[in-house]
Coordinates of C-alpha atoms and ligand atoms in Angstrom, one line a residue:
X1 CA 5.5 38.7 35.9
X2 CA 7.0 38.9 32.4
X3 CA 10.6 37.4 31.6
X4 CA 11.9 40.8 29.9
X5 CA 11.0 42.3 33.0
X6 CA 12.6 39.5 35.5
X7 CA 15.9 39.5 33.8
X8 CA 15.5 43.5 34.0
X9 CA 15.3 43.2 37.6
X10 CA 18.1 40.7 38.4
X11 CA 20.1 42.6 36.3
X12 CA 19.2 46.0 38.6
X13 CA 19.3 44.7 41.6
X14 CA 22.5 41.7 41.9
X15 CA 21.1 40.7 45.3
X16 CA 18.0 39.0 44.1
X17 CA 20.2 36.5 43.1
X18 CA 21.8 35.6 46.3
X19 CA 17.8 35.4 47.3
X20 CA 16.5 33.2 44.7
X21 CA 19.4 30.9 45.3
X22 CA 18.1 30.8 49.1
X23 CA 21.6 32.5 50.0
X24 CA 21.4 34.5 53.4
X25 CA 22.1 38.3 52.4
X26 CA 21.7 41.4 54.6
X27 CA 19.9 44.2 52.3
X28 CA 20.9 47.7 53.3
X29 CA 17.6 50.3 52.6
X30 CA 19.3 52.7 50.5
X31 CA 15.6 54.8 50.8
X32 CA 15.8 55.2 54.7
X33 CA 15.7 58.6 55.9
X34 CA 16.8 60.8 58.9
X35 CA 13.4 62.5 58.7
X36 CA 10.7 60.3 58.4
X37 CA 7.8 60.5 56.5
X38 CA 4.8 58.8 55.2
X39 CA 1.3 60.6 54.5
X40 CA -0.4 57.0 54.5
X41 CA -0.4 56.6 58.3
X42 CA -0.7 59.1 62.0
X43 CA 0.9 58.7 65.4
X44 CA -2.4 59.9 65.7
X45 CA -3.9 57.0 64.9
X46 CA -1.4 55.3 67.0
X47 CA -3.1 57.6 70.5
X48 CA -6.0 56.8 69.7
X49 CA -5.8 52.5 69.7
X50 CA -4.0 53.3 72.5
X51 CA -6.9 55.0 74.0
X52 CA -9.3 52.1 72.4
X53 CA -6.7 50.0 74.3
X54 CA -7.4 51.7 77.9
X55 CA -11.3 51.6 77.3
X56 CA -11.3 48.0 77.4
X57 CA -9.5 47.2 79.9
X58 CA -12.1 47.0 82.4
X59 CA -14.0 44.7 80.5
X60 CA -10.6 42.6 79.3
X61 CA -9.3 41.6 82.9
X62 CA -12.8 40.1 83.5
X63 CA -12.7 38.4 80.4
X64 CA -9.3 37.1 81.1
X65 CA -8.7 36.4 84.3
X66 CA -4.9 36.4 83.8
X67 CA -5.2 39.8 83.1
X68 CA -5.8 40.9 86.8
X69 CA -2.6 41.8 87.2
X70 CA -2.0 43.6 84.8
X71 CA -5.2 45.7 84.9
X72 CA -6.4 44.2 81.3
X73 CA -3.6 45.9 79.7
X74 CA -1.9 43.1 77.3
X75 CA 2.1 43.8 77.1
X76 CA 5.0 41.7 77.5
X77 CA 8.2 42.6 79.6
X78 CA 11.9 43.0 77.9
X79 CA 14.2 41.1 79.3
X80 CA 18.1 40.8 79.5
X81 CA 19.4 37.6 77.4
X82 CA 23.3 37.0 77.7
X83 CA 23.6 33.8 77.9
X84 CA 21.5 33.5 74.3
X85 CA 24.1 36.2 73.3
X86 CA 27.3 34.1 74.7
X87 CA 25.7 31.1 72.6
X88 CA 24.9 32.5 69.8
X89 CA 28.6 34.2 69.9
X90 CA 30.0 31.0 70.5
X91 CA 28.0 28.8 67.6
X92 CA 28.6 31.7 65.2
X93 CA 31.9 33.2 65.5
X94 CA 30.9 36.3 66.2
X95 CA 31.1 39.1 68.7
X96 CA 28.4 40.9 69.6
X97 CA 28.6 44.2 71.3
X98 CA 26.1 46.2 73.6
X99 CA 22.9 44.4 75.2
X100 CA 21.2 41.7 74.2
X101 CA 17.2 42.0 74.9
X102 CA 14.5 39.9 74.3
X103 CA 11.0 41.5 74.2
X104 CA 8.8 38.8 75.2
X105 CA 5.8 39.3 73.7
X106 CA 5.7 35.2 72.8
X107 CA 4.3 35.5 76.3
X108 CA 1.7 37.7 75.4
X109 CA -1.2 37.1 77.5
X110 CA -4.2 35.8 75.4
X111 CA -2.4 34.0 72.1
X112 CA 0.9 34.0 73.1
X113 CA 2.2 35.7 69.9
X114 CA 2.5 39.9 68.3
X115 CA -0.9 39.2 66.6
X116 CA -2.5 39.8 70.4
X117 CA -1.6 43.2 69.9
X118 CA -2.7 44.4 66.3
X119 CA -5.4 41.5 66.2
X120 CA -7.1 41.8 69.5
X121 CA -7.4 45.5 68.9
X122 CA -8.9 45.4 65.9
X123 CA -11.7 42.7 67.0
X124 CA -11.9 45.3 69.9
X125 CA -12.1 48.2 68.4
X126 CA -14.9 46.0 65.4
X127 CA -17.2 45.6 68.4
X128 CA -16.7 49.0 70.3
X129 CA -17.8 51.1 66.7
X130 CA -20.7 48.2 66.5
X131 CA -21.9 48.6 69.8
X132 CA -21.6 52.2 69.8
X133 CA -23.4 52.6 66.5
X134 CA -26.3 50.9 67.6
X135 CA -26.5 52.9 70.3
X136 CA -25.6 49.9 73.7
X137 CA -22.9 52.0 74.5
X138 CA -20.8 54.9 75.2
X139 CA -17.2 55.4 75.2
X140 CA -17.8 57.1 78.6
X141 CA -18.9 53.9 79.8
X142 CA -17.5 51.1 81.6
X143 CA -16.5 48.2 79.1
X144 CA -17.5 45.7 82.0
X145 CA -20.8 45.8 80.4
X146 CA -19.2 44.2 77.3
X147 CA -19.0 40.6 79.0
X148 CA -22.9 40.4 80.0
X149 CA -25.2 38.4 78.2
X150 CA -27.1 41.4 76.4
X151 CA -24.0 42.0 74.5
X152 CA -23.0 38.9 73.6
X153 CA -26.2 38.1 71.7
X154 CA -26.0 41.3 70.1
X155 CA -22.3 40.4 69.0
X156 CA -23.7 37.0 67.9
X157 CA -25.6 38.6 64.6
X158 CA -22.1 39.5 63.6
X159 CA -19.3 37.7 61.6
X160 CA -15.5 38.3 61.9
X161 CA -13.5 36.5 58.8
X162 CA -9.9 36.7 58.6
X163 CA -6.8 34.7 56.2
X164 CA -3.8 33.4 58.3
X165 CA -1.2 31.3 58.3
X166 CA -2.2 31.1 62.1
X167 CA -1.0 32.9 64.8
X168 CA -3.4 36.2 63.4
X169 CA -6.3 33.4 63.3
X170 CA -5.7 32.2 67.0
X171 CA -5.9 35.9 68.2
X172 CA -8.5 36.9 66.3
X173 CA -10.7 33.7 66.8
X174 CA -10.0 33.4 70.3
X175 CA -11.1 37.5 71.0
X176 CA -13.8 37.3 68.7
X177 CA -15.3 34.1 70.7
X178 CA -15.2 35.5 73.8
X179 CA -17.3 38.7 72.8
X180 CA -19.6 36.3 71.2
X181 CA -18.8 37.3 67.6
X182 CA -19.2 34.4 64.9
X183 CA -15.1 33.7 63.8
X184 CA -14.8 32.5 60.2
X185 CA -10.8 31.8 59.9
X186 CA -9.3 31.2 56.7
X187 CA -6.2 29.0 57.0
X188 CA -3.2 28.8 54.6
X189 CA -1.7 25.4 54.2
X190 CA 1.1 26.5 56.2
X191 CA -1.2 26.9 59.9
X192 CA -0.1 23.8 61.9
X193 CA -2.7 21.4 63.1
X194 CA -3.0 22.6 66.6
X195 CA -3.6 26.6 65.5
X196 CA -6.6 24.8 64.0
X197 CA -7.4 22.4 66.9
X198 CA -7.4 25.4 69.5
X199 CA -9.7 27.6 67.0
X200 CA -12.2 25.0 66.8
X201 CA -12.2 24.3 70.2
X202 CA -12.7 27.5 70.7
X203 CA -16.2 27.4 68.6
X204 CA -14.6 29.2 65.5
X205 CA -14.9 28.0 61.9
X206 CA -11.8 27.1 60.5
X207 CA -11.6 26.6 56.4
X208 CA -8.3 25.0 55.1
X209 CA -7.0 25.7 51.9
X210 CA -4.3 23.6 50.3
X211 CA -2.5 26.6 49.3
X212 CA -0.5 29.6 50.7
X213 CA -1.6 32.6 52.2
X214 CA -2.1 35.1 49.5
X215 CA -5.2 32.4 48.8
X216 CA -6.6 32.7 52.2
X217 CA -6.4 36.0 52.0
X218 CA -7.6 36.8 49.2
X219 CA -10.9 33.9 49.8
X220 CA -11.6 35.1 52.8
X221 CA -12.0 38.6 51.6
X222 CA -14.4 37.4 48.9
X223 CA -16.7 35.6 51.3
X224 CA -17.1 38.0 53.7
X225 CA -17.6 40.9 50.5
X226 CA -21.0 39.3 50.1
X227 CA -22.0 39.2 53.9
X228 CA -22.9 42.8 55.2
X229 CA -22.7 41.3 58.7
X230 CA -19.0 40.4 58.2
X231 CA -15.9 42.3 58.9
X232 CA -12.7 41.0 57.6
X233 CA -9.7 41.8 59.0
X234 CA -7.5 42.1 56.3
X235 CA -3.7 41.6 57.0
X236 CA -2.9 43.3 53.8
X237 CA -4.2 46.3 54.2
X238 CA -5.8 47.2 57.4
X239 CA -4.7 50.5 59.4
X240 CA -6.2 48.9 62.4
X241 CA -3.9 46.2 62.7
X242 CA -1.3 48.5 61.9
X243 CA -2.5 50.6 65.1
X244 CA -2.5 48.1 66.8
X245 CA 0.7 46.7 66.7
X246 CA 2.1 50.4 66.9
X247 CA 1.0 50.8 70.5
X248 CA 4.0 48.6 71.2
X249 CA 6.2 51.2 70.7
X250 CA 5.0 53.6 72.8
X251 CA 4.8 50.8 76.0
X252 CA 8.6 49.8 74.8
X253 CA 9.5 53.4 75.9
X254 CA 7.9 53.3 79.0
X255 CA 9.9 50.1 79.9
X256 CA 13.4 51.5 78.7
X257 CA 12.6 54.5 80.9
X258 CA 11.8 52.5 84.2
X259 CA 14.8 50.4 83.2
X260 CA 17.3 52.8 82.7
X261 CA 18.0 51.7 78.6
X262 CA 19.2 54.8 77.0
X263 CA 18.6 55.6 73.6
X264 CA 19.9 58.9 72.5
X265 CA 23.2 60.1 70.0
X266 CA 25.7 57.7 71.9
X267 CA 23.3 55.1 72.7
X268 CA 22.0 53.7 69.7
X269 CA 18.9 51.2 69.5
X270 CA 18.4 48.2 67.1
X271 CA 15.3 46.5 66.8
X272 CA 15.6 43.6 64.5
X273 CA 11.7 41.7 63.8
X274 CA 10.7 38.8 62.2
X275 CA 8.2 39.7 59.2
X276 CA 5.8 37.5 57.2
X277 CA 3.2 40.0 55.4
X278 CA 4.7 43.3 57.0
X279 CA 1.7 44.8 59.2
X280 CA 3.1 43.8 63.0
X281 CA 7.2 44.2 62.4
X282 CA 5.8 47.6 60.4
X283 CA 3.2 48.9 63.1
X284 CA 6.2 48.2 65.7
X285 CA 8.7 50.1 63.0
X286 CA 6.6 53.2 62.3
X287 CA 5.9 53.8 66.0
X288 CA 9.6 53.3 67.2
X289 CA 11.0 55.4 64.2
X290 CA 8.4 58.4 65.1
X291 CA 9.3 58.3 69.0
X292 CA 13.3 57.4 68.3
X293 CA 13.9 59.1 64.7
X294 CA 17.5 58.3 63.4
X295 CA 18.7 57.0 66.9
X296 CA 17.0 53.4 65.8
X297 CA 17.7 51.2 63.3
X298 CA 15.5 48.4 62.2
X299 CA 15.5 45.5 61.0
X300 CA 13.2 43.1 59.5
X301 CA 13.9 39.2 59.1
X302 CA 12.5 36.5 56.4
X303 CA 13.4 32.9 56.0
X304 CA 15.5 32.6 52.8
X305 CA 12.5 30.5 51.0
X306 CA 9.8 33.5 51.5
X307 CA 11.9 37.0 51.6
X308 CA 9.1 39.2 50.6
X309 CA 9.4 42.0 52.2
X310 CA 12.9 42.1 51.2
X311 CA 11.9 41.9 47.5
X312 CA 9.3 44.2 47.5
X313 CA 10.9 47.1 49.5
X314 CA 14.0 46.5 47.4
X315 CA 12.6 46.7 43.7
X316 CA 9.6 49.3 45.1
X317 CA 7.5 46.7 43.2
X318 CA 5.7 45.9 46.8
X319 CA 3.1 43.4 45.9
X320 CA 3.7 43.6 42.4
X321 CA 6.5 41.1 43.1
X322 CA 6.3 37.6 44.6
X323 CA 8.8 35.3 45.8
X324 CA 7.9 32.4 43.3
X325 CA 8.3 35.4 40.8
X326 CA 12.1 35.2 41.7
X327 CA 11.7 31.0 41.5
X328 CA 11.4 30.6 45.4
X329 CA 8.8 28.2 46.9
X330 CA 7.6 30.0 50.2
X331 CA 8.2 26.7 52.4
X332 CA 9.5 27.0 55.4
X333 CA 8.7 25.7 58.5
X334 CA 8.8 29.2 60.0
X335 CA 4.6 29.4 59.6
X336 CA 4.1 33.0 61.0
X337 CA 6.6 34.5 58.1
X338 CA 5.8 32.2 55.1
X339 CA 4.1 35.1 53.2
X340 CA 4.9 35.3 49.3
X341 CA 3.5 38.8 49.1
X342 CA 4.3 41.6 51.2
X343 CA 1.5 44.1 52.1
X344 CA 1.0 47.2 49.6
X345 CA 0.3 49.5 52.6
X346 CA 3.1 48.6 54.6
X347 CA 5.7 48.1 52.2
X348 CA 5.2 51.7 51.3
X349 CA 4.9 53.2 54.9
X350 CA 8.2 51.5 55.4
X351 CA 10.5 52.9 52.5
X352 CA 11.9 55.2 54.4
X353 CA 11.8 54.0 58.0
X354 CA 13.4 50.9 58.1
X355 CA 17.2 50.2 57.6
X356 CA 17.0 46.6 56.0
X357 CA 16.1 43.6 56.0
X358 CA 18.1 40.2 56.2
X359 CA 17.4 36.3 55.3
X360 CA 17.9 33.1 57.5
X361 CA 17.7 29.4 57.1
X362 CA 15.4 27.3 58.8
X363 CA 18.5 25.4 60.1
X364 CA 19.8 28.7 61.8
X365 CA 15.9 28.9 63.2
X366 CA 16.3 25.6 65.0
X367 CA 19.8 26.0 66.0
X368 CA 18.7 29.1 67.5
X369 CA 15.8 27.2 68.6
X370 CA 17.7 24.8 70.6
X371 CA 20.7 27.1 72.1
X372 CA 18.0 29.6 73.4
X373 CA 16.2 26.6 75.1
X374 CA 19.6 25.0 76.3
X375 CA 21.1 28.7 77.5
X376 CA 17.7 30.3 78.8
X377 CA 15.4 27.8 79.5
X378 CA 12.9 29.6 77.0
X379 CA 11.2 28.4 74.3
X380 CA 10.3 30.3 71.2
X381 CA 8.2 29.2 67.9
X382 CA 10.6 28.6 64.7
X383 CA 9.6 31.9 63.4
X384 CA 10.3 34.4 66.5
X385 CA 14.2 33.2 66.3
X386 CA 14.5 35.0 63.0
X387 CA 15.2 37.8 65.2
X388 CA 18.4 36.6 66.7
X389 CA 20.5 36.8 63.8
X390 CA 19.9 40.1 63.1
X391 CA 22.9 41.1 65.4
X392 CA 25.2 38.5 63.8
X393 CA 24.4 39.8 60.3
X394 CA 24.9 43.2 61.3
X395 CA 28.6 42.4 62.7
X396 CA 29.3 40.0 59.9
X397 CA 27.9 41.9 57.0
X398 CA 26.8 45.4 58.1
X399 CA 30.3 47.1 58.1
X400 CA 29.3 49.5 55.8
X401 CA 26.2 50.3 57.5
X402 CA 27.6 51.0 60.6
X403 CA 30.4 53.1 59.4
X404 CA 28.0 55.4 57.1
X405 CA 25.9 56.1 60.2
X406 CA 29.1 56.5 62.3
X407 CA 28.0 54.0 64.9
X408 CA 31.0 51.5 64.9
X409 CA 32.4 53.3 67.9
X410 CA 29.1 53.5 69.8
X411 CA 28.6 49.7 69.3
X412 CA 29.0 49.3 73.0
X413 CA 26.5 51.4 74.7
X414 CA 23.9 50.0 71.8
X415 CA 21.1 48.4 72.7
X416 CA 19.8 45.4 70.4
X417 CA 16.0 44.1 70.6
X418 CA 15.5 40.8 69.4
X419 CA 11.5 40.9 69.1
X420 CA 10.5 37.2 69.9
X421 CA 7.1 37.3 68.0
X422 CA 5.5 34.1 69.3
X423 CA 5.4 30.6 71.2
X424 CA 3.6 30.2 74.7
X425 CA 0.6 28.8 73.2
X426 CA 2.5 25.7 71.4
X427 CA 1.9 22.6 73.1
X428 CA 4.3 20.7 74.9
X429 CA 4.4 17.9 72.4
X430 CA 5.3 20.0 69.4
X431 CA 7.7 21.8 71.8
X432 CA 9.4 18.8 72.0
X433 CA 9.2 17.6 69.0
X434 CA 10.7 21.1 67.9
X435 CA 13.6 20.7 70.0
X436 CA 14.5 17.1 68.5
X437 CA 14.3 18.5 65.0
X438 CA 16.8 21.1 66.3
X439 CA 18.9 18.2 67.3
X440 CA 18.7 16.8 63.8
X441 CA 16.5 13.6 65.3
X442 CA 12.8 14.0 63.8
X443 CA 11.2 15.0 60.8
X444 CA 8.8 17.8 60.9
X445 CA 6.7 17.0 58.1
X446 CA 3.0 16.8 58.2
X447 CA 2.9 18.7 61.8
Ligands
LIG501 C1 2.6 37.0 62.1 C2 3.9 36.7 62.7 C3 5.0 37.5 62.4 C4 5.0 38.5 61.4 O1 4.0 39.4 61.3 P1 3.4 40.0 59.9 O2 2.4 41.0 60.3 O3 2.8 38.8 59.2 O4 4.6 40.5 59.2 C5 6.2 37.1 63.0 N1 6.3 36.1 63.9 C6 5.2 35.4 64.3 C7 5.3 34.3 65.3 C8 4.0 35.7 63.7 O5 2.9 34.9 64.0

């Protein structure tokens, strides 16, 4: 990026220096919209992963046995947190009013994180247009036929290649294994050892690259350009994913209706979801926007060292804009969110959906970290407790926000959605070592 047009920016837009000096801000989207609107993306689309979704699920609870009980659909529950809320109070001065939730999916079946949701789809729905194109099967068909030997030596002439920083490796690798697909995952230098110990384990090929994301991206999309046999899932840009993660939203409604949430003109809803390149906090946000319009507010969370999202939505530069562009070095040890780039596609779709976005430390991540173990007994990766501060940041800084949409005297029948993105899958020893780091007692470096 050129100087003249740097010191352009940080002269437009003040807040981009409380970002490049790592400062926590809360941005307010002065785009977002009542009326929603985006001609690059369909609830349409949204129907029909869901319907992708419901064709497999005969073949997914064989696959995975601890799908049984939930019929091979993969979803997580919500659940009521007040004793994180009390803690967090407490620690940070704050009050919080309305509910607290946590939706769980860091106990999505499969990988544990969001990325079983937009990543497993698209692996699904790869191998469904495959199969079907060849003529194996039909969508009237049962999917139980997908786990038999025939199939998985036809899936076996085919490569799925994808960049991560992890978690979108681990759910991709792990489905695309157990169809019998070859996995090529290209790892950022951020993925942690034992995203790459599982994967391989799991007969996938992992390639490391000493540098960030963008890189492994943008590699593994080369690579698999050259190989007609290889689909690569790309994080950037794919629709897929995007459907994928969208289908959330339509299964979150479902749960507030059989649990008696209320979202309507006195009872509003904030979702507030950790983002990295944009596609699962955006899938979620464009499918909760279209079924709740102006009665939710969202918003997304970055660590203060990789606030992409933030800068991209902010100067409508998207990924013409990086963080080192604003002298930031992407380092954090929240690995699912330490993108430099934000993605074209979804930066765009969001303009007008989302309400803002907001920065934390990685301190606050392992505070967080330990009071959420110490309170609830549950454990969440560094970056799925981005999430939590979103309600502190709105009481502390979002004044303004909440009196334009005239919701400071609804705060009390709101409803606020911490989305915990990710952490059932991390072993027990980095657990631990986690929560001594959170305690100030171990250094994290090289993990
Ligand atoms: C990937 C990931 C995110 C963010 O998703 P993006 O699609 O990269 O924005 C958040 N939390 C965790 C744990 C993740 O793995």
């Amino acid at each position: 990026m050129k100087n003249e047009l740097k010191h352009e920016l940080f002269h437009q837009f003040p807040i981009l220096k409380e970002l490049a000096n790592k400062h926590t801000v809360l941005w307010e989207n002065t785009n977002w919209q009542k009326e929603t609107t985006t001609n690059l993306f369909s609830m349409q689309e949204v129907d029909e992963a869901e319907e992708t979704l419901t064709r497999f699920s005969s073949y997914l609870k064989v696959a995975f046995p601890e799908l049984l009980e939930s019929q091979g659909f993969i979803e997580s529950t919500i659940q009521d947190i007040p004793l994180i809320k009390k803690a967090l109070e407490r620690k940070f001065d704050v009050s919080i009013p309305g509910q607290f939730i946590l939706k769980c999916d860091h106990a999505l079946p499969i990988s544990g994180s969001i990325k079983a949701r937009g990543g497993i789809f698209e692996v699904l729905r790869h191998a469904e247009r495959l199969a079907i194109a060849s003529g194996k099967l039909k969508k009237e068909d049962n999917y139980v036929v997908l786990g038999t030997k025939d199939f998985q030596e036809f899936f076996q002439q085919y490569t799925i290649a994808v960049g991560s920083t992890g978690n979108l490796g681990l759910s991709i690798g792990i489905m695309g294994k157990k169809l019998g697909f070859n996995v090529v995952v290209h790892m950022s230098s951020d993925a942690k050892e034992w995203k790459k110990a599982l994967l391989r384990e799991k007969g996938a090929t992992v390639i490391e690259y000493e540098a960030d994301y963008s890189v492994a991206v943008e590699q593994g999309r080369r690579e698999a350009e050259q190989d007609p046999f290889c689909h690569f899932i790309d994080d950037e840009n794919s629709k897929d994913l995007f459907a994928g993660y969208a289908v959330a939203a339509k299964r979150l409604k479902h749960q507030f209706e059989k649990t008696n949430i209320k979202v309507d003109e006195t009872h509003p809803l904030f979702v507030y979801l950790p983002c990295g390149v944009g596609g699962g906090p955006g899938g979620v946000a464009y499918g909760l926007r279209e079924l709740f319009g102006e009665q939710v507010h969202i918003f997304f969370a970055e660590p203060v060292a990789s606030p992409c999202m933030t800068i991209g939505l902010m100067t409508g530069l998207h990924d013409a804009i990086s963080v080192e562009d604003i002298g930031l070095d992407n380092k954090t040890e929240a690995d699912g969110l330490a993108v430099g780039r934000a993605s074209k596609f979804v930066g765009k779709v969001m303009e007008t959906y989302i309400s803002g976005c907001y920065t934390v430390t990685d301190e606050q991540l392992f505070t967080s970290l330990g009071l959420t173990m110490d309170s609830e007994g549950i454990f969440l990766e560094p970056s799925a407790h981005a999430g939590m501060f979103g309600p502190i940041q709105l009481m502390k800084n979002g004044q303004n926000y909440l009196e334009k949409h005239h919701l400071t005297n609804k705060m009390e029948q709101a409803t606020h959605i911490v989305w915990a993105t990710g952490g059932s899958m991390v072993p027990k020893e980095m657990r631990e070592k986690y929560l001594k780091f959170s305690r100030n007692s171990v250094n994290l470096q090289n993990e």
